[in-house]
Coordinates of C-alpha atoms and ligand atoms in Angstrom, one line a residue:
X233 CA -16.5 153.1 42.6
X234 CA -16.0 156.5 44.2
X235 CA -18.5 159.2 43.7
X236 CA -16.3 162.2 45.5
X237 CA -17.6 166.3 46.3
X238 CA -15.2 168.7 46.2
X239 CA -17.4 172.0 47.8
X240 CA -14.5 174.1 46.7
X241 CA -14.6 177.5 49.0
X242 CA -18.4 177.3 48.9
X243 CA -20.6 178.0 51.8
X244 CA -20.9 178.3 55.4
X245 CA -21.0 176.3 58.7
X246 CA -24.5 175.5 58.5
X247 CA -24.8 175.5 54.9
X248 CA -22.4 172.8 55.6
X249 CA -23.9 170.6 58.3
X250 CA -27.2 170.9 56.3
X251 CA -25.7 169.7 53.1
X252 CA -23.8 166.8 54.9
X253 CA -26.6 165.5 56.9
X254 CA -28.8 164.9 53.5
X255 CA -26.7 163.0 51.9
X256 CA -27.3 159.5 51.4
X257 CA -25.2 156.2 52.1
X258 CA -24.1 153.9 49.4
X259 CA -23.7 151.0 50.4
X260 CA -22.5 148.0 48.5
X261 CA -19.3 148.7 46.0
X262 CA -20.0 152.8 45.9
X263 CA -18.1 155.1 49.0
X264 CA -18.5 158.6 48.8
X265 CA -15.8 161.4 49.5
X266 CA -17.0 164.7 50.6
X267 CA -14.4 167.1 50.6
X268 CA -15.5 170.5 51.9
X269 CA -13.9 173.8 53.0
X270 CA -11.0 173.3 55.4
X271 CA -12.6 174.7 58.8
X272 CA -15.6 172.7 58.2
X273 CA -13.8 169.3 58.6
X274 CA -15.0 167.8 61.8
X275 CA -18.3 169.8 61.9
X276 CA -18.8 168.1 58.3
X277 CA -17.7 164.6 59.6
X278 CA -19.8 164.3 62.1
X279 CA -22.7 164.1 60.1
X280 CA -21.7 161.4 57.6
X281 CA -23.5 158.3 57.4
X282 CA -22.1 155.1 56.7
X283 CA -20.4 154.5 53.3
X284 CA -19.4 158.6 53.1
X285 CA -15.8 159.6 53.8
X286 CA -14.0 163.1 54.9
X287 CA -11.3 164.6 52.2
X288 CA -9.5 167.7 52.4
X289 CA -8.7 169.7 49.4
X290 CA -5.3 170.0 49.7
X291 CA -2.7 169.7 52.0
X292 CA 1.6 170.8 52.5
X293 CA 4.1 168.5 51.4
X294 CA 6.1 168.9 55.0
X295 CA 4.7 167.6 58.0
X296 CA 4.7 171.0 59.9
X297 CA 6.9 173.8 60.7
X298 CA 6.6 177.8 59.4
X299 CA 4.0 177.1 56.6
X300 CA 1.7 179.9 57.5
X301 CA -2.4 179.3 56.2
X302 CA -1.2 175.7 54.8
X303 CA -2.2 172.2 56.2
X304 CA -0.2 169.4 56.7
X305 CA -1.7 165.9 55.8
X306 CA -1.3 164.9 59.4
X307 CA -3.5 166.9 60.2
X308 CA -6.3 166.4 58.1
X309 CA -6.1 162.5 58.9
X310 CA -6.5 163.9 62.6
X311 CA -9.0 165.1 61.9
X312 CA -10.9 162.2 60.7
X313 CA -10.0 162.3 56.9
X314 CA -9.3 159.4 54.7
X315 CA -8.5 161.1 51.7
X316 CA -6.9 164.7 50.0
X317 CA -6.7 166.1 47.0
X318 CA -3.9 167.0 45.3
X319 CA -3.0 168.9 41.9
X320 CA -6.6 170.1 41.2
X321 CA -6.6 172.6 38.3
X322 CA -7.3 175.3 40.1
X323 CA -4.6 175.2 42.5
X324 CA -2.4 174.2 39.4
X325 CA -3.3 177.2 38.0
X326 CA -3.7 180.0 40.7
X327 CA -1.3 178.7 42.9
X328 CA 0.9 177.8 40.6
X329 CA 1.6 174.4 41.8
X330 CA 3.6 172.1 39.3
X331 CA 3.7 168.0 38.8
X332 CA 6.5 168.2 41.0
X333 CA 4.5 169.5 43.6
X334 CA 1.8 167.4 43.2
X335 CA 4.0 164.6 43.6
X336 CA 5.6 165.6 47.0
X337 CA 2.2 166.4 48.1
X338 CA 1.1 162.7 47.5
X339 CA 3.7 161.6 49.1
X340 CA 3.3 163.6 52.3
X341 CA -0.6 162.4 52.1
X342 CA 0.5 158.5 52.1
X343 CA 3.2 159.0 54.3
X344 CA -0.1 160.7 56.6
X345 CA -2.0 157.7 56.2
X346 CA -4.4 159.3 53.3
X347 CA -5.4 158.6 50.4
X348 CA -4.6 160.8 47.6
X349 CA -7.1 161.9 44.5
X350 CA -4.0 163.2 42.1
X351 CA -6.0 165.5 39.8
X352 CA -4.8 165.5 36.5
X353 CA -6.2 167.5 33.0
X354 CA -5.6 169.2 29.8
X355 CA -6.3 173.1 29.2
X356 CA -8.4 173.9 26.0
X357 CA -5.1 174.7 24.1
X358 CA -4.1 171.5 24.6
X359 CA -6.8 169.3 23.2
X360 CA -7.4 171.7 20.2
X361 CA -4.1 171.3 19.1
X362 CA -4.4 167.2 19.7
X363 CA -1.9 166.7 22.3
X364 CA -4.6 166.0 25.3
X365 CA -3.4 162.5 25.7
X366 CA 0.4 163.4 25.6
X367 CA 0.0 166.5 28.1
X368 CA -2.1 163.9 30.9
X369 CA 0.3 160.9 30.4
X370 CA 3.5 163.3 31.0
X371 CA 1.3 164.7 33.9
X372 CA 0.7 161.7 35.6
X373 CA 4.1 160.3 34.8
X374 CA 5.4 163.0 37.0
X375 CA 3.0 163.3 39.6
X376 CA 2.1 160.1 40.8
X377 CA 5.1 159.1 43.1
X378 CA 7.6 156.6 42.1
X379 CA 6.8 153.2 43.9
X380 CA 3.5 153.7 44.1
X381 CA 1.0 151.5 44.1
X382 CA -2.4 150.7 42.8
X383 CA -3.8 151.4 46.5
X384 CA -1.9 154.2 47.1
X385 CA -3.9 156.3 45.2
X386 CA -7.1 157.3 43.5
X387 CA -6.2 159.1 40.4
X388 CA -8.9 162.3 38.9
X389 CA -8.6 163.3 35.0
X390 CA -10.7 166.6 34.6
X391 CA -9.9 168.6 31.6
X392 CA -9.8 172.0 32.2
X393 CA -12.1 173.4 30.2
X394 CA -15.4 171.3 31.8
X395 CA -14.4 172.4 35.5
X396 CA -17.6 174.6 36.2
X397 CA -18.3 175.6 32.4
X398 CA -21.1 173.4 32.3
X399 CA -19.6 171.8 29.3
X400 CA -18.5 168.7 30.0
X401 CA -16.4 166.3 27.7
X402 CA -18.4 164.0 25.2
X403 CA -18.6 160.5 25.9
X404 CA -16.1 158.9 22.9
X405 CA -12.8 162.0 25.2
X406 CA -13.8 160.3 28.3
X407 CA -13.4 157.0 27.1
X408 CA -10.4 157.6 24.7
X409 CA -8.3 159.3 27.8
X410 CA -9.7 156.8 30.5
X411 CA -8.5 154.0 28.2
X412 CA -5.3 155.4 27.5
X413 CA -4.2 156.3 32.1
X414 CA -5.1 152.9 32.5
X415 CA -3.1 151.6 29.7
X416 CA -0.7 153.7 31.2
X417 CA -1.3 153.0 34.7
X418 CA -2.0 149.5 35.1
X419 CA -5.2 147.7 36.7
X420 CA -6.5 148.4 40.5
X421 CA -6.4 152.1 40.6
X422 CA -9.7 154.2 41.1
X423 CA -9.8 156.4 37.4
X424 CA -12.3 159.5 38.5
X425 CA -13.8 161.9 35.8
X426 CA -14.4 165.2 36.5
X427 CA -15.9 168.4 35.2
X428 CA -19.6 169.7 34.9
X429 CA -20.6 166.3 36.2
X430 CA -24.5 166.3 36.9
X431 CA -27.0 163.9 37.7
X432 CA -28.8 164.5 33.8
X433 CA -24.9 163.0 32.4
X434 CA -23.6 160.7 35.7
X435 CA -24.7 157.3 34.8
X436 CA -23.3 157.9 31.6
X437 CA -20.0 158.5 32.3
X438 CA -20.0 155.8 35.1
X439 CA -20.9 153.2 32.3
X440 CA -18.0 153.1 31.1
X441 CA -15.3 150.3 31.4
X442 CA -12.3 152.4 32.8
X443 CA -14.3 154.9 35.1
X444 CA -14.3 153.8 38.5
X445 CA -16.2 157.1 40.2
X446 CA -16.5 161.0 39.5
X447 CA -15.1 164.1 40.9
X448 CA -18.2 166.4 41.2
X449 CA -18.2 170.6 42.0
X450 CA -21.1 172.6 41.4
X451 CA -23.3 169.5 41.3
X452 CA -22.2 168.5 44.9
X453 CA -23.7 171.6 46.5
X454 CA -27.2 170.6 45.6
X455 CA -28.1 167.7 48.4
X456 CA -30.9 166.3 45.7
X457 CA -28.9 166.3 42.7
X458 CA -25.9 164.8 44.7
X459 CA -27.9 162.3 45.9
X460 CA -28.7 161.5 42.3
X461 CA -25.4 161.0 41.5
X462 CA -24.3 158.6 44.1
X463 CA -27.7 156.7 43.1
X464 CA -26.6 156.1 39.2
X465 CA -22.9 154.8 40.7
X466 CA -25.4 152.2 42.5
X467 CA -27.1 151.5 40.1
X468 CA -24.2 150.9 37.6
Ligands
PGA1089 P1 -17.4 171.1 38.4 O1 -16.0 171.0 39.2 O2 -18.1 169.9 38.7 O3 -18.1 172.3 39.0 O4 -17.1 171.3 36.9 C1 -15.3 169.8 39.2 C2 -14.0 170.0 40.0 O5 -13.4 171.0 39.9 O6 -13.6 169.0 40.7

């Protein structure tokens, strides 16, 4: 179970520190991924109790040269990250990064010794016109790395239209497309939801058989209903 924060480009040093230090450790089963802004990294880390690990956002697919403004996995694991993610929506969509890119991205994360959250998810288009579970399986098909493994990787499905619209996919979606990656995956593999998670929906979603943690936004900037969070992945 892996109840992961992605702060997005949210906030400030202190805003930061402040956040991190309230935030409780698991313990048990549950770890915890906080992935904040880039430059806040090792201030961030240093405040983490037990249980909570570091994550970048994203991260270049070559290990260094004339990438101007990009980060190389290698140096987030420097850092003192144990995870990245790759292929969120919004860097699908505003900088236009395809499965492809993804792929080589996850790649260059394992290769750095991290583990990467592939995000995966339909736009609204896609699920009115019923072809949501086609659109994520061809998705995942080709970015998730050949030879990879169930360790490897942590895998996110967040449907477009629930990141930060407060409207977050009913219970029977969530199942229906959880059950069909892991038909499609196999066993072993962390399956995250994502997408106006909050503490009032959280052990909900975590009730179910093929989700194995949640990949929460707006929600994680709020230390108390964070906190919530983490405690109904304990409790499930
Ligand atoms: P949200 O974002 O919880 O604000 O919907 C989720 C995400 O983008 O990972």
């Amino acid at each position: 179970m892996l109840i992961a924060a992605n702060w997005k480009m949210n906030g400030s040093a202190d805003f930061a520190k402040d956040l991190a230090s309230k935030i409780i450790s698991p313990g048990g089963d549950v770890k915890v991924l906080i992935c904040p802004p880039t430059p806040y990294l090792s201030a961030v880390k240093a405040e983490l109790g037990d249980g909570i690990y570091l994550g970048g956002q994203d991260c270049h697919d070559q290990a260094e040269g004339a990438y101007t403004g990009s980060t190389a996995a290698g140096m987030l694991e420097d850092v003192g990250c144990e995870y990245v993610l790759v292929g969120h929506s919004e860097r699908r969509s505003m900088c236009h990064e395809n499965d492809k890119m993804v792929s080589s991205k996850a790649r260059a994360a394992k290769e750095a010794g991290l583990i990467p959250v592939i995000c995966v998810g339909e736009k609204l288009e896609s699920r009115e016109a019923g072809e949501h579970l086609e659109v994520v399986k061809s998705q995942i098909k080709h970015s998730v790395p050949d030879g990879f493994v169930s360790d490897d990787y942590v895998l996110a499905y967040e449907p477009v239209w629930a990141i930060g619209t407060g409207k977050t996919a009913s219970i029977d979606d969530i199942n229906e497309m959880h059950n069909t990656i892991r038909a499609q995956i196999g066993p072993g593999v962390d399956i995250l939801y994502g997408g106006s998670v909050k503490a009032a929906n959280a052990a909900d979603i975590l009730s179910l058989n093929n989700v194995g943690g949640v990949l929460v936004g707006g929600a994680s900037l709020n230390a108390d209903e964070f906190n919530a969070i983490i405690k109904a992945g304990i409790l499930d």
